[in-house]
Coordinates of N, CA, C and O in Angstrom, one line a residue:
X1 N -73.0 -12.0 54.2 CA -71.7 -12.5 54.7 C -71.1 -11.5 55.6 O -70.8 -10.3 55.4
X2 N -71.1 -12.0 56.4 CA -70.1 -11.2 57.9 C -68.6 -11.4 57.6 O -68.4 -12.5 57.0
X3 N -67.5 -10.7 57.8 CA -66.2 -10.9 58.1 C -65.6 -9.7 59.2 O -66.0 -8.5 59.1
X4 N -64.9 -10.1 59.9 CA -64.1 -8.7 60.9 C -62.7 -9.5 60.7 O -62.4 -10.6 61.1
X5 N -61.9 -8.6 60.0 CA -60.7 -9.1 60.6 C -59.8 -9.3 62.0 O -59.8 -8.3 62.6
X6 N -59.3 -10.4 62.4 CA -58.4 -10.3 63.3 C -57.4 -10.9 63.3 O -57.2 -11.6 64.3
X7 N -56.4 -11.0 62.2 CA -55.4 -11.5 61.4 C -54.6 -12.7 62.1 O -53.4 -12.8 62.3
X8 N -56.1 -13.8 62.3 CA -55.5 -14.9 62.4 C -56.0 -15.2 63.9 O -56.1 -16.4 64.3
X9 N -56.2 -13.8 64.8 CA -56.5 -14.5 66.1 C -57.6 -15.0 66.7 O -57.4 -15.7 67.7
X10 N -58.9 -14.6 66.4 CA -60.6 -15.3 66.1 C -60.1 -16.2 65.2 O -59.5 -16.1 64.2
X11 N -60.9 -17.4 66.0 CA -60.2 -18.4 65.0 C -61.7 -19.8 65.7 O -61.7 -20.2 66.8
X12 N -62.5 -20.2 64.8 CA -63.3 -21.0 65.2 C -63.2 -22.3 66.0 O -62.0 -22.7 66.3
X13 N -64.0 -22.8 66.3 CA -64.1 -24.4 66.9 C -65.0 -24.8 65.7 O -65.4 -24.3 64.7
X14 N -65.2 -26.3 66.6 CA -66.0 -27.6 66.2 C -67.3 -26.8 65.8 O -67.7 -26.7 64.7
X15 N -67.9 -26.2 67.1 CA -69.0 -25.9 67.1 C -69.3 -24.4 67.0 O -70.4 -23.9 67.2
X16 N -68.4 -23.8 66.7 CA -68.4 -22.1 66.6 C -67.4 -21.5 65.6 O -66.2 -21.7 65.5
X17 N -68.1 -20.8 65.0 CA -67.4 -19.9 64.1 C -67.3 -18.5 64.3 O -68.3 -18.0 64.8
X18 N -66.1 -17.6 63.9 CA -66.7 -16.3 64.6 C -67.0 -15.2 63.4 O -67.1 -14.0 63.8
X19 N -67.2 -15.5 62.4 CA -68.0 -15.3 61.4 C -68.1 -16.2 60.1 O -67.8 -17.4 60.0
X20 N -68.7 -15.2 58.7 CA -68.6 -16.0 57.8 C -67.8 -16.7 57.4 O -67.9 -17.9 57.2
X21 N -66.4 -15.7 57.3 CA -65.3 -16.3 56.7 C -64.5 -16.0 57.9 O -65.3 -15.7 58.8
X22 N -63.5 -16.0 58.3 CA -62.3 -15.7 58.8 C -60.7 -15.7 58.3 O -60.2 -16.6 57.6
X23 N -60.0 -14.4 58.9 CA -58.7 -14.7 58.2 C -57.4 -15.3 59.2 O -57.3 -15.1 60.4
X24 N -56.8 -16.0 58.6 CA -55.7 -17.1 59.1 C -54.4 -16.4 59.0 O -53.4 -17.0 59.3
X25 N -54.2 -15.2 58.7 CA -52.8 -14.9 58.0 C -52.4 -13.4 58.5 O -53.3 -12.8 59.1
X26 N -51.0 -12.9 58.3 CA -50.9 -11.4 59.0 C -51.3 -10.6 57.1 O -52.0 -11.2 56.3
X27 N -50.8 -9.7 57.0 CA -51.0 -8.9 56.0 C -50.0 -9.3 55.0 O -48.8 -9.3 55.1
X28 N -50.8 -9.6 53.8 CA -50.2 -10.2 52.7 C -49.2 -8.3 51.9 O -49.4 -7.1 51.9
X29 N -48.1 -9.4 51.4 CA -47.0 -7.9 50.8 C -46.9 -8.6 49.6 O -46.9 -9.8 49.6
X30 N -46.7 -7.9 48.3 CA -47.0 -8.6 46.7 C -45.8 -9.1 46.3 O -45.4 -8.8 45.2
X31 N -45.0 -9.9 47.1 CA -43.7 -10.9 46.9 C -44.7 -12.7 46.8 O -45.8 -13.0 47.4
X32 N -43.8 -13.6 45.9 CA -44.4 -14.4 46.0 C -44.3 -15.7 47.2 O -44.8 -16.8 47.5
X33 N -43.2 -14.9 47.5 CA -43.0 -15.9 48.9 C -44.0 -15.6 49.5 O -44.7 -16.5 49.8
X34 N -44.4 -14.3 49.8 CA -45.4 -14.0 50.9 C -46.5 -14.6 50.6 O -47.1 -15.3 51.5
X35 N -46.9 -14.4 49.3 CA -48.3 -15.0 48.9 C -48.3 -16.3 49.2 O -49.4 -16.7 49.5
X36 N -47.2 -17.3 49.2 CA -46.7 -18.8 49.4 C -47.1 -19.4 51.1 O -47.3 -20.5 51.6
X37 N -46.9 -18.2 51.6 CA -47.0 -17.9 53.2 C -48.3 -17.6 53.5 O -49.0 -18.5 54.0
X38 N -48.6 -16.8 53.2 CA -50.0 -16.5 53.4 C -51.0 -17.8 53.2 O -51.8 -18.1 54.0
X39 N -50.8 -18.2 52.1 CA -51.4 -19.8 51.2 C -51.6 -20.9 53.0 O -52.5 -21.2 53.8
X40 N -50.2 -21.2 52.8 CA -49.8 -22.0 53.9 C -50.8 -22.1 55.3 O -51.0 -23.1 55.9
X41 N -51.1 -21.0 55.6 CA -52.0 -20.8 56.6 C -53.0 -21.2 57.1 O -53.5 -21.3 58.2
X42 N -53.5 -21.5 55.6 CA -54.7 -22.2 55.9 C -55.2 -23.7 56.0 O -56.3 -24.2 56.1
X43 N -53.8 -24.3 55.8 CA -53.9 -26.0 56.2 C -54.0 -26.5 57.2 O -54.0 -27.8 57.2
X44 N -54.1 -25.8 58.5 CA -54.3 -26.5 59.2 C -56.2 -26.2 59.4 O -57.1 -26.8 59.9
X45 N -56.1 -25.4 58.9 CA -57.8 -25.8 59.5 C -58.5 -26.0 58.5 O -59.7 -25.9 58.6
X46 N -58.0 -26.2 57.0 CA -58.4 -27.6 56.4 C -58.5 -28.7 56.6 O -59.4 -29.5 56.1
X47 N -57.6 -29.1 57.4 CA -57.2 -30.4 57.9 C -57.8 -31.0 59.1 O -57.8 -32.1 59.5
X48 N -58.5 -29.6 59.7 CA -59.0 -29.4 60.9 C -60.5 -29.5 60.6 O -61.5 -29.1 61.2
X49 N -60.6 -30.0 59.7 CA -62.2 -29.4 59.1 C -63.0 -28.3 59.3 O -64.1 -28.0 59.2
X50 N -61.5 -27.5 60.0 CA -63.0 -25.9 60.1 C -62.7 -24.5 59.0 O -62.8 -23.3 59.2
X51 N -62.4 -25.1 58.2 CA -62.4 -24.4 57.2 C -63.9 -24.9 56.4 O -64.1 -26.1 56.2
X52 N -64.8 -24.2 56.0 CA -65.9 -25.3 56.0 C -67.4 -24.6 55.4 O -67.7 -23.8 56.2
X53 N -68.1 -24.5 54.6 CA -69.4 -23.8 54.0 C -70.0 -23.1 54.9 O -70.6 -23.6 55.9
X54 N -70.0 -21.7 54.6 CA -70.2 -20.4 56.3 C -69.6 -20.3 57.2 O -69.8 -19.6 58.1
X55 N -68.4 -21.2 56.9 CA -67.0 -20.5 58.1 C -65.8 -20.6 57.7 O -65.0 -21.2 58.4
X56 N -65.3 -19.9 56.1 CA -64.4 -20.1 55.2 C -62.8 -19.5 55.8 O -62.7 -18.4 56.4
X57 N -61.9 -20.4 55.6 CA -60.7 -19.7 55.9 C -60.3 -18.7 54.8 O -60.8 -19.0 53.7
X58 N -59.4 -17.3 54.8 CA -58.7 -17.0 53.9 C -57.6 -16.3 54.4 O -57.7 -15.5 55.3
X59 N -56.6 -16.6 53.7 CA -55.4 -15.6 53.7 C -55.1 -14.5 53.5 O -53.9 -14.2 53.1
X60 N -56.1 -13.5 53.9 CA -55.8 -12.3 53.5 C -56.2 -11.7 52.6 O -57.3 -11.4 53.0
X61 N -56.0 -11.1 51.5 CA -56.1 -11.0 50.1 C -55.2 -11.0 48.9 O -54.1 -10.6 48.9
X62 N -56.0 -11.5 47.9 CA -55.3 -11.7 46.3 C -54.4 -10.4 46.2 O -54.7 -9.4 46.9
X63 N -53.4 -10.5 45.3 CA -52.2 -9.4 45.0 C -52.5 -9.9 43.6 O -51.8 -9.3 42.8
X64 N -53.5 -10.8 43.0 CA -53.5 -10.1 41.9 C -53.5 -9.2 41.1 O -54.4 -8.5 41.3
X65 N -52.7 -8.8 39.7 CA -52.6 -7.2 38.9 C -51.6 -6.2 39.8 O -51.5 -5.1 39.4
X66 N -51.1 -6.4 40.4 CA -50.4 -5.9 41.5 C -48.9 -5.6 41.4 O -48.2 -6.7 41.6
X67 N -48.1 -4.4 41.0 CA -46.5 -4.8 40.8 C -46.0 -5.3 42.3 O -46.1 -4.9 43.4
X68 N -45.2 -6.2 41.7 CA -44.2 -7.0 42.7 C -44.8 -8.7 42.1 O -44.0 -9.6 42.6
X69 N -45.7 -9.2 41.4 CA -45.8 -10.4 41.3 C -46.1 -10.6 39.8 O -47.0 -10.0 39.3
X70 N -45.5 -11.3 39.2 CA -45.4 -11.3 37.4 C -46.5 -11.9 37.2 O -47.1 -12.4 38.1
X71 N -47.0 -12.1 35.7 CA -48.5 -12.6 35.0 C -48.6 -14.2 35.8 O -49.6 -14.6 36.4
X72 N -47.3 -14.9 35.5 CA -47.3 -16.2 35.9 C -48.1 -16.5 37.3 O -49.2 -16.9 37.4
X73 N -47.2 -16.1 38.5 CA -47.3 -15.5 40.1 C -48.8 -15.1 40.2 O -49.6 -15.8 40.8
X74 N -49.3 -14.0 39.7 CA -50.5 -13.7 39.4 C -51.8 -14.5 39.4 O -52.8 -14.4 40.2
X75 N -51.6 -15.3 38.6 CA -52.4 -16.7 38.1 C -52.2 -17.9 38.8 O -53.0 -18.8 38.9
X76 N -50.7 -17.8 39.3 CA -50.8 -18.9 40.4 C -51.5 -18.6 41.8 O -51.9 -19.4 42.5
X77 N -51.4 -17.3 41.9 CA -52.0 -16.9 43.3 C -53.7 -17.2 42.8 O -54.2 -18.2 43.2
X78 N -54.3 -16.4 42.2 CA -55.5 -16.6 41.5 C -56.0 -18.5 42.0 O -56.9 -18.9 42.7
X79 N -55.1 -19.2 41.3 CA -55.5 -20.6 41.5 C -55.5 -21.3 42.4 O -55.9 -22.4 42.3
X80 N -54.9 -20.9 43.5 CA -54.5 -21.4 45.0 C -55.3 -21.2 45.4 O -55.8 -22.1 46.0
X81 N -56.0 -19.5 45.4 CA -57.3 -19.0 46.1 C -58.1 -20.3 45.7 O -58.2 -21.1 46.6
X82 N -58.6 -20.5 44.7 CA -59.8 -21.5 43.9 C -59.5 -22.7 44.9 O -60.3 -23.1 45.7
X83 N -58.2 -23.2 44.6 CA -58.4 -24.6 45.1 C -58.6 -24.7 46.8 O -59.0 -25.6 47.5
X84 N -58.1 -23.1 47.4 CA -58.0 -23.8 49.3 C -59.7 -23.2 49.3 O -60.0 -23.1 50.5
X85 N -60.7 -22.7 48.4 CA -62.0 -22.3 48.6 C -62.0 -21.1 49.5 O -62.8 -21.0 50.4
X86 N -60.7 -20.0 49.3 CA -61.2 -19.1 50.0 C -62.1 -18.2 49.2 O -61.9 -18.2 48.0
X87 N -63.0 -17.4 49.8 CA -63.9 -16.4 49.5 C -63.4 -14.9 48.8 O -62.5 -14.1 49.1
X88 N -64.6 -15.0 47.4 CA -63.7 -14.2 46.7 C -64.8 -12.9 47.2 O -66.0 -12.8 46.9
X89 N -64.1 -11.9 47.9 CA -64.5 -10.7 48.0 C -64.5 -9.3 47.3 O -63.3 -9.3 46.9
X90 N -64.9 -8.6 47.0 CA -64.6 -6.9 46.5 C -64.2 -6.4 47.7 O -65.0 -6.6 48.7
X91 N -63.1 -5.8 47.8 CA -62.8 -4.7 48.8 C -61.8 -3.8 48.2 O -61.1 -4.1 47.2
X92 N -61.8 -2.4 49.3 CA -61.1 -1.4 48.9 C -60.2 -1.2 50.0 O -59.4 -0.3 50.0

């Protein structure tokens, strides 16, 4: 899997992706509005069909475990990830 960020501005076509995954969003901050925002981002190119198997959108990253977002927040951000299929990564 390839990724380079460019928070939102590489951004695929029909016929081109500009890597594996790509990100849709600016830099996620561990408020749950933000994470709500961040979320948001990626409907349009769900809708766009190019969110898609080897050219995944994501938001940024999980704030999961993270102070600023309670157990509940946590597990909802966790499940948002699952359902918009973004890509679950290890990073530091």
């Amino acid at each position: 899997m390839i990724e380079n960020c460019h928070w939102g501005e590489t951004v695929p076509t029909e016929t081109w992706c500009p890597w594996n995954f790509f990100r849709t969003s600016p830099d996620i901050m561990p408020t749950y509005g933000n994470v709500v925002a961040n979320l948001q981002t990626t409907v349009h190119w769900a809708r766009s069909n190019l969110s898609r198997p080897g050219c995944w959108a994501y938001p940024d990253m999980l704030e999961v475990g993270v102070e600023g977002l309670s157990e509940v927040e946590s597990r909802s951000h966790f499940g948002a990830w699952c359902i918009i299929s973004a890509p679950l990564t290890l990073s530091h």
